[in-house]
Coordinates of C-alpha atoms in Angstrom, one line a residue:
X1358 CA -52.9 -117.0 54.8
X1359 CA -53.1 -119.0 52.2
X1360 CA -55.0 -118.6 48.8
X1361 CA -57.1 -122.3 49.6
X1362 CA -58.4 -121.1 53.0
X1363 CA -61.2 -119.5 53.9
X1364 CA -60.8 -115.7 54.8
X1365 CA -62.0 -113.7 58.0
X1366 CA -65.2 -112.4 58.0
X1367 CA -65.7 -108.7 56.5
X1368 CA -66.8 -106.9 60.1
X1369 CA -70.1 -105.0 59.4
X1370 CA -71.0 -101.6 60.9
X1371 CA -72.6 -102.6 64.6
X1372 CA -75.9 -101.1 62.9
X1373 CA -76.4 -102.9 60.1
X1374 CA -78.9 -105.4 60.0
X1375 CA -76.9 -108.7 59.1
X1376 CA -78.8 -111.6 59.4
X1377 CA -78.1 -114.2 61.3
X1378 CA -81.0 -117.1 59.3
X1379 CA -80.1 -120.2 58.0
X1380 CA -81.1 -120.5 53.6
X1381 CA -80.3 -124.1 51.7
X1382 CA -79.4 -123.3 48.2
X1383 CA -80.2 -127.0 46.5
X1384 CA -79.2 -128.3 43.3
X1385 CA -77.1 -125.5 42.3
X1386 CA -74.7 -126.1 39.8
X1387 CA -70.7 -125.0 40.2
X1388 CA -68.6 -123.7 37.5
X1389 CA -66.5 -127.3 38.1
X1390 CA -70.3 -129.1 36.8
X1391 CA -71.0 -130.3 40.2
X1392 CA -74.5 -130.2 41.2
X1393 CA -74.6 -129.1 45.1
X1394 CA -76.4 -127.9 48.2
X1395 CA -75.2 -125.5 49.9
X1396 CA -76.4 -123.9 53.5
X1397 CA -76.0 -120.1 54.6
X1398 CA -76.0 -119.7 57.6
X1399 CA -74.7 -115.9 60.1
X1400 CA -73.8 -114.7 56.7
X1401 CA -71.4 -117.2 55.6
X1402 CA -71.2 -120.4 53.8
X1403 CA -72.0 -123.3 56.6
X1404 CA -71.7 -125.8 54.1
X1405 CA -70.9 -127.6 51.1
X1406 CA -72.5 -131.1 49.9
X1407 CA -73.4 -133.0 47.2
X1408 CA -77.0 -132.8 46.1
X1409 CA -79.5 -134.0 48.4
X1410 CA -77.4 -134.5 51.2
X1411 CA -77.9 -131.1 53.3
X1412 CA -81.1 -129.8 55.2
X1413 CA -82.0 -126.8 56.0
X1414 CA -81.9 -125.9 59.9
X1415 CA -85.3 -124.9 60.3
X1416 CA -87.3 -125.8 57.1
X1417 CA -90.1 -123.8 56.1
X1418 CA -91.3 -125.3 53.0
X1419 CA -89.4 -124.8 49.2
X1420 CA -89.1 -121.7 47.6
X1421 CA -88.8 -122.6 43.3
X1422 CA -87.2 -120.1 42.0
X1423 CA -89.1 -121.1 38.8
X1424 CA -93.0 -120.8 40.5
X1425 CA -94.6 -117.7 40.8
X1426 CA -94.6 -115.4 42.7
X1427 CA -91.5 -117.2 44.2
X1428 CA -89.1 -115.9 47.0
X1429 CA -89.4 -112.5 47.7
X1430 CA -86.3 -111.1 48.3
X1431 CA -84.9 -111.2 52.2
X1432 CA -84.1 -113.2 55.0
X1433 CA -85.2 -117.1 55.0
X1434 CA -84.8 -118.3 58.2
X1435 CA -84.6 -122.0 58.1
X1436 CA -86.0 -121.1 54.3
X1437 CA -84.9 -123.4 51.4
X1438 CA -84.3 -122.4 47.6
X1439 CA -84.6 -124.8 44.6
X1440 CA -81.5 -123.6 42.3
X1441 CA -82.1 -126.3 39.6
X1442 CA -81.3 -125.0 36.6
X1443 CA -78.9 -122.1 37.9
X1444 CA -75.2 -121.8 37.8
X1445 CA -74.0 -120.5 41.8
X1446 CA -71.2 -118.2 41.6
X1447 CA -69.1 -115.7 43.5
X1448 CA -71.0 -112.1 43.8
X1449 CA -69.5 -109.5 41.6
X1450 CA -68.5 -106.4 42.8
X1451 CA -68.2 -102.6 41.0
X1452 CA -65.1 -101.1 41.6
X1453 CA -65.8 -98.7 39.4
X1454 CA -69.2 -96.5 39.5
X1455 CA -70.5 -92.4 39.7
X1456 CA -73.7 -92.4 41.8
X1457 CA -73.7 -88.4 41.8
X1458 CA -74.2 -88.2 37.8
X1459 CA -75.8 -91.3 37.3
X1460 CA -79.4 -92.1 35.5
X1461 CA -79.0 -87.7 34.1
X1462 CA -78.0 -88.7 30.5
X1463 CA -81.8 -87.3 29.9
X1464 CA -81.9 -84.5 32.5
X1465 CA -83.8 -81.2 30.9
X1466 CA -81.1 -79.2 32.0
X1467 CA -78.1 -78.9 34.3
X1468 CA -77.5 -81.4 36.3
X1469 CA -78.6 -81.0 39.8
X1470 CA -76.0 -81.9 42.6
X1471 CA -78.8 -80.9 45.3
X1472 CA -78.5 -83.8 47.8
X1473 CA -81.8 -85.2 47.9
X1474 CA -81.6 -85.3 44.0
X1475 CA -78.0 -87.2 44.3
X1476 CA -79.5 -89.3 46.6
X1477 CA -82.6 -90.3 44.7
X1478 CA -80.4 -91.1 42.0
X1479 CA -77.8 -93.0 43.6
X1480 CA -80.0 -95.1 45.1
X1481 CA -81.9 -96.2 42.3
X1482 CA -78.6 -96.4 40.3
X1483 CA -76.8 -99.0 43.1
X1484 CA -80.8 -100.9 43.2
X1485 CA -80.0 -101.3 39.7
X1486 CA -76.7 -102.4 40.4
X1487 CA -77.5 -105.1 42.8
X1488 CA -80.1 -106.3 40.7
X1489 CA -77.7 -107.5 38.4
X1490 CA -75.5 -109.1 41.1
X1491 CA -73.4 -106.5 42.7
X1492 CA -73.2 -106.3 46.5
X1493 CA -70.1 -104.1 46.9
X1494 CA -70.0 -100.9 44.9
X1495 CA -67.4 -98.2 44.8
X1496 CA -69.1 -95.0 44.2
X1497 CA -66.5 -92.2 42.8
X1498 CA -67.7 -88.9 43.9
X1499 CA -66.9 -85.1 43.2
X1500 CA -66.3 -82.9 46.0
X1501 CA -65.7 -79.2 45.2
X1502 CA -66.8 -77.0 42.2
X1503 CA -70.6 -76.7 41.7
X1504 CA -70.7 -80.1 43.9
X1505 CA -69.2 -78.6 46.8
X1506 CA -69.8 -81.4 49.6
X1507 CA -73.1 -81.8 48.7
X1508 CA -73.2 -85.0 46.7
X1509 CA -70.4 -86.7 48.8
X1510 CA -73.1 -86.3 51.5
X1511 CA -75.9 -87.4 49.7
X1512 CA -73.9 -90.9 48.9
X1513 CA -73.1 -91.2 52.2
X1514 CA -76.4 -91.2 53.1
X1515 CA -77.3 -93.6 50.7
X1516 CA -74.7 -95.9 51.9
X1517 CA -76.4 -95.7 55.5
X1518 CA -80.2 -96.9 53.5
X1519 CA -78.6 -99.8 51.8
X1520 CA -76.9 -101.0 55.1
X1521 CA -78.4 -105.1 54.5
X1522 CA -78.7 -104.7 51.1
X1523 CA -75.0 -103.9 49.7
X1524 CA -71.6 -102.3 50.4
X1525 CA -71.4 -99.1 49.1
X1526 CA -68.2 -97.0 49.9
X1527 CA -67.4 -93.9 49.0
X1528 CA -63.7 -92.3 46.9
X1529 CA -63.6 -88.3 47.3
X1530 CA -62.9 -86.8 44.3
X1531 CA -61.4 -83.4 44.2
X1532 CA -60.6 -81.4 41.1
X1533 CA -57.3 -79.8 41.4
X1534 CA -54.9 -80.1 44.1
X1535 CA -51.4 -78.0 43.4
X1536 CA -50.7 -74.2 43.2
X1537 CA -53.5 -71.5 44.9
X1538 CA -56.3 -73.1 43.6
X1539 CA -55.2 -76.7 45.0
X1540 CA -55.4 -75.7 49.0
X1541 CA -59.4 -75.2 48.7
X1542 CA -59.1 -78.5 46.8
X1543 CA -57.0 -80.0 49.9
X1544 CA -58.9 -78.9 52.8
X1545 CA -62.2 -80.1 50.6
X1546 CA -60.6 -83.6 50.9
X1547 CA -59.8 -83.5 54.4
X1548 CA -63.0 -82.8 54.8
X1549 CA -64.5 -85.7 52.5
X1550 CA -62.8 -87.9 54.5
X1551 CA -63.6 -86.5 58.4
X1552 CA -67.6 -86.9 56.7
X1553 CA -66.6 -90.5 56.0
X1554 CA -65.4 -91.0 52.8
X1555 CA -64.0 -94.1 52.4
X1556 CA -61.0 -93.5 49.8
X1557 CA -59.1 -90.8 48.5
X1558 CA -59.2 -90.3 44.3
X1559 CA -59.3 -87.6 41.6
X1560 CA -58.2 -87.4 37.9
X1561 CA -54.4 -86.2 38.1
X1562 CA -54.9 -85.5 34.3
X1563 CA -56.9 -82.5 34.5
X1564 CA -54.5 -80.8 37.5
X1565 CA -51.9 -78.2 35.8
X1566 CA -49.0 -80.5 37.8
X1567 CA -50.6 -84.3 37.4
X1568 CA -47.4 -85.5 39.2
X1569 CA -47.7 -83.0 42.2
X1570 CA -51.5 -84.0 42.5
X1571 CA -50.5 -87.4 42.5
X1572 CA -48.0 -87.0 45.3
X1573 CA -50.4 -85.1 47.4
X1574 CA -53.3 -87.5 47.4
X1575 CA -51.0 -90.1 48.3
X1576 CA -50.1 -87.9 51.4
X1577 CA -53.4 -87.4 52.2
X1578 CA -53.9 -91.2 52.1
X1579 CA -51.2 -92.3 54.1
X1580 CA -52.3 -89.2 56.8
X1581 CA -55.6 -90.8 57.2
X1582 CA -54.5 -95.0 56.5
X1583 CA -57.2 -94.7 53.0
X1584 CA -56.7 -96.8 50.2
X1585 CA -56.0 -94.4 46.5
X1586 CA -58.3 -94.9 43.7
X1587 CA -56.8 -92.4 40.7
X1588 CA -58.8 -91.4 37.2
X1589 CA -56.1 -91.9 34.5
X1590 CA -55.6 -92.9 30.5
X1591 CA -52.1 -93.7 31.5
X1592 CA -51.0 -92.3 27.8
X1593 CA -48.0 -90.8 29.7
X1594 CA -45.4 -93.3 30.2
X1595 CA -43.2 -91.3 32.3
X1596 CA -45.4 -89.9 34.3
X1597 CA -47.1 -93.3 34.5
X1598 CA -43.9 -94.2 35.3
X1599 CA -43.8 -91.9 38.5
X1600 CA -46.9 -93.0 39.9
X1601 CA -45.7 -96.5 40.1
X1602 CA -42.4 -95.5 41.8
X1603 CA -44.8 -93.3 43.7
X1604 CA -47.4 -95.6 44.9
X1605 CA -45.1 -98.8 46.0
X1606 CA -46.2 -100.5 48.7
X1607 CA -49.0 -97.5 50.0
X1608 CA -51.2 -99.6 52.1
X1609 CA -54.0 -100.6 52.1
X1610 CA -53.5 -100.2 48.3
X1611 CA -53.5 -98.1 44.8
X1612 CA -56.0 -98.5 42.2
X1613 CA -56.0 -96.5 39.0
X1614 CA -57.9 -96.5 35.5
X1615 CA -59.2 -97.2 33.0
X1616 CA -55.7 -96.9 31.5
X1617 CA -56.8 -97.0 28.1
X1618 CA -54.3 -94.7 26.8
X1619 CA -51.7 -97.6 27.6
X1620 CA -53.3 -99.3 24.1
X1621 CA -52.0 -95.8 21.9
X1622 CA -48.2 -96.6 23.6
X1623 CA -45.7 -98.6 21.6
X1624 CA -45.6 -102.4 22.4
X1625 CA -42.6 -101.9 24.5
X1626 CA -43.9 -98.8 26.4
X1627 CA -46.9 -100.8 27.4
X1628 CA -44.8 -103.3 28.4
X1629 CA -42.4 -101.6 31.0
X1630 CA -45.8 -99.5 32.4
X1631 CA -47.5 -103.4 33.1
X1632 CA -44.0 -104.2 34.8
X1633 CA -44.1 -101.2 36.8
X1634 CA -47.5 -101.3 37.6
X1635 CA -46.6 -105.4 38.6
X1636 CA -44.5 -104.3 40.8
X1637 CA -45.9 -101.5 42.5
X1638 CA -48.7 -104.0 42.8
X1639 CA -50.7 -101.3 41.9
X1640 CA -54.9 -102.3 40.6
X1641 CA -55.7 -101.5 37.3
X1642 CA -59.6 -100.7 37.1
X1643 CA -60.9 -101.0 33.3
X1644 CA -64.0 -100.4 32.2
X1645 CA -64.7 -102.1 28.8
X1646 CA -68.3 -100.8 28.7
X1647 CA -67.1 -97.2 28.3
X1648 CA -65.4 -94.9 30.0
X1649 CA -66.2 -91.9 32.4
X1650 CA -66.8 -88.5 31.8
X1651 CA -63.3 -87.8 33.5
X1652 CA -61.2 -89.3 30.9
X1653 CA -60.9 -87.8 27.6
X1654 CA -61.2 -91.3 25.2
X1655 CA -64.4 -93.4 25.2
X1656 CA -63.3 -96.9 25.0
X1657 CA -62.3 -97.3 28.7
X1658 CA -60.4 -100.6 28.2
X1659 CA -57.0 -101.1 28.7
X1660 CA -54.9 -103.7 27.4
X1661 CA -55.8 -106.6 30.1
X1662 CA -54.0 -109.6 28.2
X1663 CA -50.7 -108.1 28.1
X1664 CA -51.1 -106.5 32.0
X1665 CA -52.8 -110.0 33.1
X1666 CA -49.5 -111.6 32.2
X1667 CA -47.2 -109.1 33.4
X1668 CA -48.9 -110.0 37.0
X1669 CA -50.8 -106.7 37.2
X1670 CA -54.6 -107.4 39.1
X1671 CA -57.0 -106.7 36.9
X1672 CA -60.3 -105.7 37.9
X1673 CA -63.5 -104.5 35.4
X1674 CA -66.2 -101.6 36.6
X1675 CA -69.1 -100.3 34.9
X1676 CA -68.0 -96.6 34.8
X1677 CA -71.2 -94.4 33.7
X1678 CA -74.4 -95.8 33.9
X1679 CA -76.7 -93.6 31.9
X1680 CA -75.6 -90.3 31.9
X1681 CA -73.8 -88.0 29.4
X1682 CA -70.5 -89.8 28.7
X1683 CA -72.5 -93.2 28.0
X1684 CA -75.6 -92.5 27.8
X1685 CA -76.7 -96.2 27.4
X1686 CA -74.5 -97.9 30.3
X1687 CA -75.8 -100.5 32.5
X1688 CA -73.9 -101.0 35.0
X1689 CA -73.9 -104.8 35.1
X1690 CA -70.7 -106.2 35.8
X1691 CA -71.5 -110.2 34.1
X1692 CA -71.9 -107.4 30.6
X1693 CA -68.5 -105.7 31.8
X1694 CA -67.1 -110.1 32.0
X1695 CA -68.7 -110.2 28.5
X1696 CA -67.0 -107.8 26.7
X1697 CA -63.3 -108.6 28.2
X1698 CA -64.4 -111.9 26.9
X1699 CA -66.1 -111.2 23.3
X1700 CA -63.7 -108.3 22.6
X1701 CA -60.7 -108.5 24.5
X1702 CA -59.5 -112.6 24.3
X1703 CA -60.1 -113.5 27.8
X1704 CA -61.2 -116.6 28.9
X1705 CA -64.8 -116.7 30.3
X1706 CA -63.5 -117.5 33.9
X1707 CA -60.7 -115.0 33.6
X1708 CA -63.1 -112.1 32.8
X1709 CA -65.4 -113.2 35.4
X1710 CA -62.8 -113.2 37.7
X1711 CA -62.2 -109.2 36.9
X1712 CA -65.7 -108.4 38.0
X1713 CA -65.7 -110.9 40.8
X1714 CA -62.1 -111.8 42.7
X1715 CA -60.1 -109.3 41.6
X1716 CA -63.1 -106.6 41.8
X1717 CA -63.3 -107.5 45.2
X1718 CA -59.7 -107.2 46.3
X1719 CA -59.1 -103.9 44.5
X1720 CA -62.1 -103.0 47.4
X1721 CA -60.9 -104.7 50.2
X1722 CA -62.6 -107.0 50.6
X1723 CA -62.3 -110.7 51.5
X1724 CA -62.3 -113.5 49.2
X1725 CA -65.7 -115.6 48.5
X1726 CA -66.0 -119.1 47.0
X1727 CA -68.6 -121.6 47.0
X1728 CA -66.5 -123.7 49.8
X1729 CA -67.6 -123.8 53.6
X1730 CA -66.3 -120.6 55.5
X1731 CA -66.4 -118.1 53.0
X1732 CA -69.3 -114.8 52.9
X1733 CA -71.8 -115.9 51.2
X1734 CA -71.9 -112.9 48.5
X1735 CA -73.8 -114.9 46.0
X1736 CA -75.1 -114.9 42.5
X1737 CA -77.3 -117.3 40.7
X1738 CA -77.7 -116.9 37.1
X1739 CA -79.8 -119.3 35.1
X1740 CA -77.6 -121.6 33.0
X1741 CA -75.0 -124.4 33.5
X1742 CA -72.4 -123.1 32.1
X1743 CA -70.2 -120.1 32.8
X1744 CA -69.8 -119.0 29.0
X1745 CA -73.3 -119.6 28.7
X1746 CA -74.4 -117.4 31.5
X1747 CA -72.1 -114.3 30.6
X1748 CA -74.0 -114.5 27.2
X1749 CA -77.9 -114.6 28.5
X1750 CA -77.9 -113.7 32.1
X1751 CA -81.6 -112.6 32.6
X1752 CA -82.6 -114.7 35.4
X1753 CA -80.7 -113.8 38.9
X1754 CA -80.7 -114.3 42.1
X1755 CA -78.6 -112.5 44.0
X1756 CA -77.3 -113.5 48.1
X1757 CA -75.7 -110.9 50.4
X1758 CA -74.7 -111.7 54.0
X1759 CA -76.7 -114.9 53.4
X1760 CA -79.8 -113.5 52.4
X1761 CA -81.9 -113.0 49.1
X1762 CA -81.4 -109.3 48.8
X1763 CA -82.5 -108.9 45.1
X1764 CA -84.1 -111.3 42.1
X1765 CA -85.2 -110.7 38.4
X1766 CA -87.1 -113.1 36.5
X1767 CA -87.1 -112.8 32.7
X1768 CA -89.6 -115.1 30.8
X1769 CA -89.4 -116.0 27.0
X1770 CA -92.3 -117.1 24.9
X1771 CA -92.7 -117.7 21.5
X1772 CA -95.6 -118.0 18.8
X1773 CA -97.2 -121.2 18.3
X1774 CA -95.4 -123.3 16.0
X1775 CA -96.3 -126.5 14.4
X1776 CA -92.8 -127.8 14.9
X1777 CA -92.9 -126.8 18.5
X1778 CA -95.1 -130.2 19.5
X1779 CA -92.3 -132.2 17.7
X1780 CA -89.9 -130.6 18.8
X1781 CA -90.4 -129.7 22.2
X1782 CA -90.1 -125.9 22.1
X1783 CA -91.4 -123.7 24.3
X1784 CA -94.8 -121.9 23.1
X1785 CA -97.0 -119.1 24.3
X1786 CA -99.6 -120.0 27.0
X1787 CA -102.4 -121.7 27.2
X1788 CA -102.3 -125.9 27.1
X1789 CA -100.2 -128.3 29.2
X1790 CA -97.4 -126.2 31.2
X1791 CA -93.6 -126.6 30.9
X1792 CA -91.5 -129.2 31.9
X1793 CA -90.0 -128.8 35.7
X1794 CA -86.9 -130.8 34.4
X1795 CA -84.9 -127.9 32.7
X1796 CA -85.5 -129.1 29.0
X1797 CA -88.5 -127.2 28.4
X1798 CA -91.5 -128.6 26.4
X1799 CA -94.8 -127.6 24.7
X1800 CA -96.3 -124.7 26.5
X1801 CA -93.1 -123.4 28.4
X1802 CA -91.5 -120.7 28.3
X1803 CA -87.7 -120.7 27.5
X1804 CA -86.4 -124.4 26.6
X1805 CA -85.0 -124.6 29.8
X1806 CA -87.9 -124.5 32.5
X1807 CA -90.3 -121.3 32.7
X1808 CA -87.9 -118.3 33.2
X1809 CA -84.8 -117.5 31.0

């Protein structure tokens, strides 16, 4: 198939509530500075048109996204969306997240890994998440230890409450897999993935024989047809090296990071490992806004230019979101597109592609544009411009399966200002209201319209 046509629709568990409404998103605004409606309809993209020129199926009235209270997130049957003043993208996705430790940087002590306390957390961690604009998650999870199977099971039960809201799937993370102590750590797997774990992972770093746990996860994945998802710094050429030779061609795919240990290697180290990697079309994962607790370095970002132009995918996750190895992390993947672009030399569509295309693929899932035929897995972020958005993303409005699933509103004010009636800057309260047309005025709220 090629890369300009639509892809087959991702098949949804014959529970989940997919919804079947039409939604007209008007007078959106495309990365290409089209203005456009465009009309959702089974949980894909019916159409594509120029401003104006599409209706909804069954209109019940406009929804502003700029009125309070507005659209309250959920189905719109026949419901219609004013996106003036938003820019429509592809949805992100987080290839990349730890829903067992998350939200615990400020626990009192231990962590708990009782399920109901995993579950709490992971789901208001992946809420979180799709707030920002995420509707697929990969959650990586520890099985064995202290955890035991406990927390797998409470993210798999949290994957079963989001059903309609976002993807969540599951990598099974055991400890050590070679010698005596590895067999526990085997038959823990199996059992992951019998409960319904989704892929098979670990961190072949912290195994006494990283090469011999690398070899037996890849067994276990082609045993039971998963995709690999692998904790590494890559600082180890050779053994880097192996992997590659290792993984070639595994279907349905090998993802590893965040490879940051490939920036400490010599320029032409790095650049036989990005090769390798090429062609062993193996997924590297960074995660520029820090990395895990399962790597040993805290920067989490490999070098992307130099892998991007080897040919090796790409893809950006959020690693920890508030817990003890980054006790600050948000988990918002247009911040992840930020700092590949602000720190790393990307190009703002490139690095928005890591958190949205290529995220996607290292998951599985199917492509999505803003073109007729494709999911509609959908962000809106005020702004017209790309750049622009990646800077000041507050306002979002995020699609999944054709649906509102999740909005945030920010609103900016400012103190009066003499120059603000010459001007026309926004002010706080009171007087003649904002101007609907997207350049602000006396008495609204960000310069753009009434929500930033």
């Amino acid at each position: 198939m090629s890369d300009s046509q639509p892809q087959p629709p991702h098949s949804p568990s014959p529970s989940d509530p997919a919804d079947r409404g039409s939604l007209l998103l008007s007078g959106a605004r495309l990365t290409d500075g089209r203005t456009v409606d465009v009309r959702l309809h089974g949980g894909r993209i019916e159409a594509v048109g120029t401003a104006g020129s599409l209706t909804p199926r069954r209109a019940l009235g406009s929804l502003p996204p700029g009125r309070a209270p507005g659209p309250r997130p959920g189905p719109h049957p026949g419901g219609h969306l004013d996106l003036g003043g938003y820019l429509l993208l592809p949805a992100p996705a987080d290839p990349h997240v730890h829903a067992d430790t998350a939200l615990t940087a400020d626990a009192p002590g231990p962590v708990s890994y009782q399920p109901e306390d995993v579950q709490r957390r992971a789901t208001e961690a992946a809420l979180l998440q799709l707030g920002h604009g995420a509707t697929a998650l990969r959650a990586h999870v520890r099985v064995g230890d202290v955890a035991g199977l406990g927390a797998l099971t409470a993210v798999l039960r949290t994957r079963r409450s989001l059903r309609g809201l976002a993807e969540l799937t599951a990598v099974a993370m055991p400890r050590v897999l070679t010698g005596v102590a590895g067999a526990d750590g085997l038959a823990m797997l199996r059992d992951a993935l019998k409960m319904g774990a989704d892929v098979v992972g670990g961190c072949p770093d912290l195994d006494p024989d990283p090469a011999g746990y690398v070899e037996a996860v890849l067994e276990v994945a082609a045993e039971h047809g998963c995709p690999v998802d692998l904790h590494t710094d890559a600082a180890d050429p050779a053994r880097l090296a192996r992997l590659a030779a290792m993984a070639g061609g595994l279907r349905p795919g090998v993802a590893i990071g965040p490879c940051d240990g490939l920036g400490r290697l010599p320029a032409d180290a790095v650049s036989r490992a990005a090769d390798q990697l090429a062609a062993a079309g193996v997924t590297v994962v960074c995660l520029p806004q820090g990395a895990c607790g399962t790597v040993d370095h805290p920067d989490g970002t490999a070098p992307v230019r130099l892998l991007r132009a080897a040919g090796v995918r790409v893809a950006a996750g959020s690693g920890a979101l508030r817990d003890v190895s980054n006790p600050v992390g948000r988990g918002d993947p247009l911040e992840a597109a930020y700092l590949l672009a602000s720190r790393h030399g990307l190009r703002p569509e490139e690095a928005y592609d890591a958190v949205s295309a290529a995220a996607r693929s290292a998951l599985g899932l199917p492509e999505v544009r803003v073109e007729a035929g494709f999911p509609a897995e959908l962000l809106a972020v005020r702004g017209d411009r790309l750049a622009g958005a990646l800077s000041l993303a507050y306002s979002r409005i995020v699609v999944h399966r054709g649906r509102v699933v999740a909005r945030t509103s920010a609103v900016r004010e400012y103190g009066d200002s003499t120059a603000a009636p010459d001007l026309g800057l926004p002010r706080q309260g009171g007087g003649v209201r904002g101007r609907r047309d997207g350049r602000g005025g006396p008495g609204g709220r960000d310069g753009r319209g009434d929500t930033a």
